Structures are given as C-alpha cells and as structure tokens.
C-alpha cells in the first residue's frame, strides 16, 4: 500500500524529472533550429568577395550560428553564474545553440547534395555532414548521461566545453579546409580515405 517504499518513489520521481528535462532540452533544440532558419531568411547574403568573411566563416550558410553566437555566449555566461552547470537555463541554451548549428548543417547539405557522395566532391557537403554529426554526438552524450546517471547530468554532459575535444575538433576543421583549398584531389585517393576512416574508428573504440 505504500507504493513500494521511499526508494521506489524516489526513482519514479527522478525518472519523471529526467523525462521533463529531456522534453525541455528537445524543445530547445527544435526552437533553435527554427530560429536558425528564420535568421537565414532574414539576413541578406554576405558578399562573396569579402576576404575577411572567407577566412572567418567557412560557409555563408553558417551565418545564423555566427550571428547568434555572441548572444548565446553572453546569455550562457549569465545563466551559468546564477544557476550553475546543472541549471536548466544553462543546459537549454546549449541545446538551443546546437539546434541552430543543426539547421546550418541541414541548409548546407540541402544546397550541396547531388544524390550521392562523390570522392572528388568540391562542395562543402562534407563540412555540412560533419556539423550535423557533431550536433548528434553532443546531444547523444547528454542523453546518455541523463538516462543512465541522471543525478550528475549537467551542461558538461554535452561535452561542448571539453578542452581536449575542442582542440581535436579545431584541428579536424583546419585540416579539412586546408586540404580543400590546397589539395582537393586527395579526397579521391583511397589510402587517404581508408586512413581517415581507420583513425576515426580507432578513436571511437579507444574512447569507449
């Protein structure tokens, strides 16, 4: 008649809280994607001949994220100072930013997709796919912690501010754009593709 005791009730309450938090995070991702789409439609195309933008912005379609980033960072810092890493406001803003990045990924893939993924692709399709996969990765990391270790889930669970991961991501982006600019034919060299795939699989297995 007591519903299984305090332990069962605590577990049920914890599960309910996790589900509620998960729904809020999902809503933040979806709303971030919608805002990314609105920003893209509301902003004019950036000048194609701007050398500064070509260096600082890898693709014109990421401008929603570039425009939103300063506001997101300021809001994230304010919420972090007030509520800490476990604050729903902090985690929600991170999810919102991931949603904007996911929208940028969708726009790039839609523009450059030709029905296949050619080895000698000279568009930014791989970059769009990379951004999309990173969005999925960060959300999956948070969802994994929230599901199996909900008492410690926090903004850190997204792994967006992990120093070593950030360094690896920046290195991979630099490698991609340098290779695209100076050695685009290497994409068609099978040993290079195999080496990249092998390195990715090794890193994933080693991490687990």
PDB file of C-alpha atoms in Angstrom:
ATOM      1  CA  UNK A   1       0.000   0.000   0.000  1.00  0.00           C
ATOM      2  CA  UNK A   2       2.995   2.385   0.301  1.00  0.00           C
ATOM      3  CA  UNK A   3       3.770   2.181  -3.429  1.00  0.00           C
ATOM      4  CA  UNK A   4       6.953   0.184  -2.932  1.00  0.00           C
ATOM      5  CA  UNK A   5       8.666   2.344  -0.329  1.00  0.00           C
ATOM      6  CA  UNK A   6      10.680   5.580  -0.427  1.00  0.00           C
ATOM      7  CA  UNK A   7      13.317   4.151  -2.739  1.00  0.00           C
ATOM      8  CA  UNK A   8      10.842   3.290  -5.460  1.00  0.00           C
ATOM      9  CA  UNK A   9       9.117   6.651  -5.121  1.00  0.00           C
ATOM     10  CA  UNK A  10      12.463   8.453  -5.354  1.00  0.00           C
ATOM     11  CA  UNK A  11      13.354   6.509  -8.503  1.00  0.00           C
ATOM     12  CA  UNK A  12       9.986   7.304 -10.065  1.00  0.00           C
ATOM     13  CA  UNK A  13      10.360  10.977  -9.190  1.00  0.00           C
ATOM     14  CA  UNK A  14      13.884  11.052 -10.607  1.00  0.00           C
ATOM     15  CA  UNK A  15      12.708   9.400 -13.816  1.00  0.00           C
ATOM     16  CA  UNK A  16       9.878  11.920 -14.139  1.00  0.00           C
ATOM     17  CA  UNK A  17      12.323  14.802 -13.665  1.00  0.00           C
ATOM     18  CA  UNK A  18      14.665  13.377 -16.301  1.00  0.00           C
ATOM     19  CA  UNK A  19      11.820  12.953 -18.794  1.00  0.00           C
ATOM     20  CA  UNK A  20      10.648  16.512 -18.159  1.00  0.00           C
ATOM     21  CA  UNK A  21      14.171  17.855 -18.578  1.00  0.00           C
ATOM     22  CA  UNK A  22      14.594  15.800 -21.749  1.00  0.00           C
ATOM     23  CA  UNK A  23      11.426  17.256 -23.235  1.00  0.00           C
ATOM     24  CA  UNK A  24      12.603  20.780 -22.441  1.00  0.00           C
ATOM     25  CA  UNK A  25      16.020  20.130 -23.984  1.00  0.00           C
ATOM     26  CA  UNK A  26      14.340  18.674 -27.089  1.00  0.00           C
ATOM     27  CA  UNK A  27      12.121  21.745 -27.343  1.00  0.00           C
ATOM     28  CA  UNK A  28      15.203  23.977 -27.105  1.00  0.00           C
ATOM     29  CA  UNK A  29      16.876  22.065 -29.955  1.00  0.00           C
ATOM     30  CA  UNK A  30      13.782  22.351 -32.165  1.00  0.00           C
ATOM     31  CA  UNK A  31      13.296  26.040 -31.383  1.00  0.00           C
ATOM     32  CA  UNK A  32      16.994  26.672 -32.056  1.00  0.00           C
ATOM     33  CA  UNK A  33      16.628  25.044 -35.471  1.00  0.00           C
ATOM     34  CA  UNK A  34      13.595  27.229 -36.195  1.00  0.00           C
ATOM     35  CA  UNK A  35      15.475  30.362 -35.160  1.00  0.00           C
ATOM     36  CA  UNK A  36      18.390  29.301 -37.371  1.00  0.00           C
ATOM     37  CA  UNK A  37      16.014  29.053 -40.329  1.00  0.00           C
ATOM     38  CA  UNK A  38      14.489  32.465 -39.526  1.00  0.00           C
ATOM     39  CA  UNK A  39      17.924  34.082 -39.226  1.00  0.00           C
ATOM     40  CA  UNK A  40      18.936  32.638 -42.579  1.00  0.00           C
ATOM     41  CA  UNK A  41      15.811  34.009 -44.248  1.00  0.00           C
ATOM     42  CA  UNK A  42      16.039  37.383 -42.503  1.00  0.00           C
ATOM     43  CA  UNK A  43      19.699  38.121 -43.231  1.00  0.00           C
ATOM     44  CA  UNK A  44      20.958  39.092 -46.672  1.00  0.00           C
ATOM     45  CA  UNK A  45      23.634  37.054 -48.372  1.00  0.00           C
ATOM     46  CA  UNK A  46      27.098  38.049 -47.306  1.00  0.00           C
ATOM     47  CA  UNK A  47      29.416  39.401 -50.009  1.00  0.00           C
ATOM     48  CA  UNK A  48      31.117  36.526 -51.755  1.00  0.00           C
ATOM     49  CA  UNK A  49      34.251  38.591 -52.419  1.00  0.00           C
ATOM     50  CA  UNK A  50      34.920  39.503 -48.774  1.00  0.00           C
ATOM     51  CA  UNK A  51      38.307  38.044 -47.894  1.00  0.00           C
ATOM     52  CA  UNK A  52      37.663  38.569 -44.170  1.00  0.00           C
ATOM     53  CA  UNK A  53      34.437  36.557 -44.240  1.00  0.00           C
ATOM     54  CA  UNK A  54      36.045  33.859 -46.360  1.00  0.00           C
ATOM     55  CA  UNK A  55      38.708  33.400 -43.688  1.00  0.00           C
ATOM     56  CA  UNK A  56      36.493  33.675 -40.602  1.00  0.00           C
ATOM     57  CA  UNK A  57      33.327  31.997 -41.900  1.00  0.00           C
ATOM     58  CA  UNK A  58      33.752  28.622 -43.658  1.00  0.00           C
ATOM     59  CA  UNK A  59      30.399  28.763 -45.449  1.00  0.00           C
ATOM     60  CA  UNK A  60      27.825  31.572 -45.946  1.00  0.00           C
ATOM     61  CA  UNK A  61      25.095  29.265 -44.676  1.00  0.00           C
ATOM     62  CA  UNK A  62      26.581  29.170 -41.175  1.00  0.00           C
ATOM     63  CA  UNK A  63      25.776  32.861 -40.706  1.00  0.00           C
ATOM     64  CA  UNK A  64      22.801  32.090 -38.390  1.00  0.00           C
ATOM     65  CA  UNK A  65      25.207  30.471 -35.922  1.00  0.00           C
ATOM     66  CA  UNK A  66      27.784  33.248 -36.325  1.00  0.00           C
ATOM     67  CA  UNK A  67      25.133  35.913 -35.700  1.00  0.00           C
ATOM     68  CA  UNK A  68      23.636  34.117 -32.703  1.00  0.00           C
ATOM     69  CA  UNK A  69      26.907  33.031 -31.066  1.00  0.00           C
ATOM     70  CA  UNK A  70      27.703  36.313 -29.210  1.00  0.00           C
ATOM     71  CA  UNK A  71      24.206  36.488 -27.699  1.00  0.00           C
ATOM     72  CA  UNK A  72      24.257  32.791 -26.801  1.00  0.00           C
ATOM     73  CA  UNK A  73      27.661  33.034 -25.145  1.00  0.00           C
ATOM     74  CA  UNK A  74      26.650  36.098 -23.118  1.00  0.00           C
ATOM     75  CA  UNK A  75      23.375  34.508 -22.018  1.00  0.00           C
ATOM     76  CA  UNK A  76      25.110  31.234 -21.214  1.00  0.00           C
ATOM     77  CA  UNK A  77      27.688  33.010 -19.029  1.00  0.00           C
ATOM     78  CA  UNK A  78      24.971  34.931 -17.172  1.00  0.00           C
ATOM     79  CA  UNK A  79      22.870  31.807 -16.559  1.00  0.00           C
ATOM     80  CA  UNK A  80      25.958  29.854 -15.523  1.00  0.00           C
ATOM     81  CA  UNK A  81      26.925  32.471 -12.933  1.00  0.00           C
ATOM     82  CA  UNK A  82      23.420  32.474 -11.495  1.00  0.00           C
ATOM     83  CA  UNK A  83      22.408  28.826 -11.587  1.00  0.00           C
ATOM     84  CA  UNK A  84      25.482  26.679 -12.160  1.00  0.00           C
ATOM     85  CA  UNK A  85      26.118  23.901 -14.655  1.00  0.00           C
ATOM     86  CA  UNK A  86      23.049  21.909 -13.620  1.00  0.00           C
ATOM     87  CA  UNK A  87      20.731  24.840 -14.272  1.00  0.00           C
ATOM     88  CA  UNK A  88      18.039  24.078 -16.824  1.00  0.00           C
ATOM     89  CA  UNK A  89      18.559  27.553 -18.283  1.00  0.00           C
ATOM     90  CA  UNK A  90      22.220  26.774 -18.951  1.00  0.00           C
ATOM     91  CA  UNK A  91      21.562  23.361 -20.491  1.00  0.00           C
ATOM     92  CA  UNK A  92      18.662  24.770 -22.509  1.00  0.00           C
ATOM     93  CA  UNK A  93      20.833  27.486 -24.046  1.00  0.00           C
ATOM     94  CA  UNK A  94      23.462  24.940 -25.035  1.00  0.00           C
ATOM     95  CA  UNK A  95      20.766  22.793 -26.654  1.00  0.00           C
ATOM     96  CA  UNK A  96      19.378  25.894 -28.393  1.00  0.00           C
ATOM     97  CA  UNK A  97      22.801  26.641 -29.883  1.00  0.00           C
ATOM     98  CA  UNK A  98      23.145  23.035 -31.044  1.00  0.00           C
ATOM     99  CA  UNK A  99      19.753  23.405 -32.722  1.00  0.00           C
ATOM    100  CA  UNK A 100      20.967  26.445 -34.667  1.00  0.00           C
ATOM    101  CA  UNK A 101      24.095  24.550 -35.745  1.00  0.00           C
ATOM    102  CA  UNK A 102      21.918  21.623 -36.833  1.00  0.00           C
ATOM    103  CA  UNK A 103      19.855  23.975 -39.005  1.00  0.00           C
ATOM    104  CA  UNK A 104      23.046  25.273 -40.643  1.00  0.00           C
ATOM    105  CA  UNK A 105      24.079  21.686 -41.328  1.00  0.00           C
ATOM    106  CA  UNK A 106      20.734  20.963 -42.978  1.00  0.00           C
ATOM    107  CA  UNK A 107      20.983  24.061 -45.199  1.00  0.00           C
ATOM    108  CA  UNK A 108      24.493  23.151 -46.383  1.00  0.00           C
ATOM    109  CA  UNK A 109      23.600  19.519 -47.113  1.00  0.00           C
ATOM    110  CA  UNK A 110      20.429  20.536 -48.961  1.00  0.00           C
ATOM    111  CA  UNK A 111      22.364  23.007 -51.117  1.00  0.00           C
ATOM    112  CA  UNK A 112      25.281  20.715 -51.986  1.00  0.00           C
ATOM    113  CA  UNK A 113      23.650  17.279 -52.077  1.00  0.00           C
ATOM    114  CA  UNK A 114      23.630  15.849 -55.609  1.00  0.00           C
ATOM    115  CA  UNK A 115      22.129  12.464 -54.800  1.00  0.00           C
ATOM    116  CA  UNK A 116      25.441  10.841 -53.935  1.00  0.00           C
ATOM    117  CA  UNK A 117      28.675  11.470 -52.053  1.00  0.00           C
ATOM    118  CA  UNK A 118      31.419  11.571 -54.711  1.00  0.00           C
ATOM    119  CA  UNK A 119      35.023  11.105 -53.673  1.00  0.00           C
ATOM    120  CA  UNK A 120      36.075  14.167 -55.651  1.00  0.00           C
ATOM    121  CA  UNK A 121      33.419  16.412 -54.102  1.00  0.00           C
ATOM    122  CA  UNK A 122      34.477  20.093 -54.153  1.00  0.00           C
ATOM    123  CA  UNK A 123      31.470  21.480 -52.280  1.00  0.00           C
ATOM    124  CA  UNK A 124      31.041  21.915 -48.541  1.00  0.00           C
ATOM    125  CA  UNK A 125      28.828  18.837 -48.287  1.00  0.00           C
ATOM    126  CA  UNK A 126      31.338  17.008 -46.038  1.00  0.00           C
ATOM    127  CA  UNK A 127      31.505  20.075 -43.787  1.00  0.00           C
ATOM    128  CA  UNK A 128      27.708  20.178 -43.522  1.00  0.00           C
ATOM    129  CA  UNK A 129      27.642  16.472 -42.688  1.00  0.00           C
ATOM    130  CA  UNK A 130      30.404  16.985 -40.111  1.00  0.00           C
ATOM    131  CA  UNK A 131      28.439  19.737 -38.348  1.00  0.00           C
ATOM    132  CA  UNK A 132      25.304  17.598 -38.343  1.00  0.00           C
ATOM    133  CA  UNK A 133      27.129  14.591 -36.907  1.00  0.00           C
ATOM    134  CA  UNK A 134      28.705  16.772 -34.214  1.00  0.00           C
ATOM    135  CA  UNK A 135      25.259  18.044 -33.220  1.00  0.00           C
ATOM    136  CA  UNK A 136      24.031  14.466 -32.932  1.00  0.00           C
ATOM    137  CA  UNK A 137      27.136  13.497 -30.951  1.00  0.00           C
ATOM    138  CA  UNK A 138      26.721  16.250 -28.354  1.00  0.00           C
ATOM    139  CA  UNK A 139      23.011  15.597 -27.904  1.00  0.00           C
ATOM    140  CA  UNK A 140      23.604  11.839 -27.664  1.00  0.00           C
ATOM    141  CA  UNK A 141      26.258  12.361 -24.992  1.00  0.00           C
ATOM    142  CA  UNK A 142      23.862  14.437 -22.898  1.00  0.00           C
ATOM    143  CA  UNK A 143      21.013  11.954 -23.393  1.00  0.00           C
ATOM    144  CA  UNK A 144      23.273   9.056 -22.398  1.00  0.00           C
ATOM    145  CA  UNK A 145      24.250  10.689 -19.108  1.00  0.00           C
ATOM    146  CA  UNK A 146      20.670  11.790 -18.427  1.00  0.00           C
ATOM    147  CA  UNK A 147      19.416   8.242 -18.984  1.00  0.00           C
ATOM    148  CA  UNK A 148      21.993   6.264 -17.031  1.00  0.00           C
ATOM    149  CA  UNK A 149      23.369   8.747 -14.493  1.00  0.00           C
ATOM    150  CA  UNK A 150      20.710  11.456 -14.058  1.00  0.00           C
ATOM    151  CA  UNK A 151      21.990  12.655 -10.686  1.00  0.00           C
ATOM    152  CA  UNK A 152      25.128  14.098 -12.307  1.00  0.00           C
ATOM    153  CA  UNK A 153      23.723  15.344 -15.632  1.00  0.00           C
ATOM    154  CA  UNK A 154      24.755  18.928 -16.301  1.00  0.00           C
ATOM    155  CA  UNK A 155      25.857  21.284 -19.046  1.00  0.00           C
ATOM    156  CA  UNK A 156      29.191  19.457 -19.068  1.00  0.00           C
ATOM    157  CA  UNK A 157      27.345  16.346 -20.275  1.00  0.00           C
ATOM    158  CA  UNK A 158      27.092  17.899 -23.756  1.00  0.00           C
ATOM    159  CA  UNK A 159      30.927  17.861 -23.915  1.00  0.00           C
ATOM    160  CA  UNK A 160      30.858  21.188 -25.759  1.00  0.00           C
ATOM    161  CA  UNK A 161      33.372  22.782 -23.384  1.00  0.00           C
ATOM    162  CA  UNK A 162      35.746  19.845 -23.021  1.00  0.00           C
ATOM    163  CA  UNK A 163      39.245  21.145 -23.725  1.00  0.00           C
ATOM    164  CA  UNK A 164      40.712  18.112 -25.483  1.00  0.00           C
ATOM    165  CA  UNK A 165      37.623  17.577 -27.615  1.00  0.00           C
ATOM    166  CA  UNK A 166      37.624  21.254 -28.651  1.00  0.00           C
ATOM    167  CA  UNK A 167      41.276  21.012 -29.676  1.00  0.00           C
ATOM    168  CA  UNK A 168      40.588  17.875 -31.731  1.00  0.00           C
ATOM    169  CA  UNK A 169      37.585  19.469 -33.435  1.00  0.00           C
ATOM    170  CA  UNK A 170      39.500  22.644 -34.328  1.00  0.00           C
ATOM    171  CA  UNK A 171      42.351  20.535 -35.695  1.00  0.00           C
ATOM    172  CA  UNK A 172      39.975  18.489 -37.850  1.00  0.00           C
ATOM    173  CA  UNK A 173      38.273  21.609 -39.214  1.00  0.00           C
ATOM    174  CA  UNK A 174      41.629  23.217 -40.027  1.00  0.00           C
ATOM    175  CA  UNK A 175      42.747  20.015 -41.762  1.00  0.00           C
ATOM    176  CA  UNK A 176      39.535  19.859 -43.788  1.00  0.00           C
ATOM    177  CA  UNK A 177      39.626  23.426 -45.087  1.00  0.00           C
ATOM    178  CA  UNK A 178      43.374  23.447 -45.750  1.00  0.00           C
ATOM    179  CA  UNK A 179      43.044  20.198 -47.679  1.00  0.00           C
ATOM    180  CA  UNK A 180      40.021  21.539 -49.561  1.00  0.00           C
ATOM    181  CA  UNK A 181      41.898  24.709 -50.513  1.00  0.00           C
ATOM    182  CA  UNK A 182      45.302  23.277 -51.426  1.00  0.00           C
ATOM    183  CA  UNK A 183      44.891  19.552 -52.160  1.00  0.00           C
ATOM    184  CA  UNK A 184      41.280  18.828 -53.147  1.00  0.00           C
ATOM    185  CA  UNK A 185      42.264  15.760 -55.187  1.00  0.00           C
ATOM    186  CA  UNK A 186      43.318  13.900 -52.044  1.00  0.00           C
ATOM    187  CA  UNK A 187      39.654  13.104 -51.387  1.00  0.00           C
ATOM    188  CA  UNK A 188      39.781  10.693 -54.289  1.00  0.00           C
ATOM    189  CA  UNK A 189      42.876   8.885 -53.021  1.00  0.00           C
ATOM    190  CA  UNK A 190      41.616   5.652 -51.472  1.00  0.00           C
ATOM    191  CA  UNK A 191      44.521   5.180 -48.994  1.00  0.00           C
ATOM    192  CA  UNK A 192      43.829   8.638 -47.528  1.00  0.00           C
ATOM    193  CA  UNK A 193      40.127   7.820 -47.163  1.00  0.00           C
ATOM    194  CA  UNK A 194      40.950   4.474 -45.545  1.00  0.00           C
ATOM    195  CA  UNK A 195      43.428   6.137 -43.181  1.00  0.00           C
ATOM    196  CA  UNK A 196      40.849   8.700 -42.112  1.00  0.00           C
ATOM    197  CA  UNK A 197      38.174   6.069 -41.554  1.00  0.00           C
ATOM    198  CA  UNK A 198      40.575   3.876 -39.615  1.00  0.00           C
ATOM    199  CA  UNK A 199      41.643   6.772 -37.409  1.00  0.00           C
ATOM    200  CA  UNK A 200      38.039   7.639 -36.672  1.00  0.00           C
ATOM    201  CA  UNK A 201      37.159   4.055 -35.719  1.00  0.00           C
ATOM    202  CA  UNK A 202      40.287   3.713 -33.573  1.00  0.00           C
ATOM    203  CA  UNK A 203      39.467   6.925 -31.723  1.00  0.00           C
ATOM    204  CA  UNK A 204      35.916   5.813 -31.052  1.00  0.00           C
ATOM    205  CA  UNK A 205      36.977   2.358 -29.807  1.00  0.00           C
ATOM    206  CA  UNK A 206      39.808   3.816 -27.702  1.00  0.00           C
ATOM    207  CA  UNK A 207      37.451   6.328 -26.108  1.00  0.00           C
ATOM    208  CA  UNK A 208      34.929   3.650 -25.157  1.00  0.00           C
TER     209      UNK A 208
END
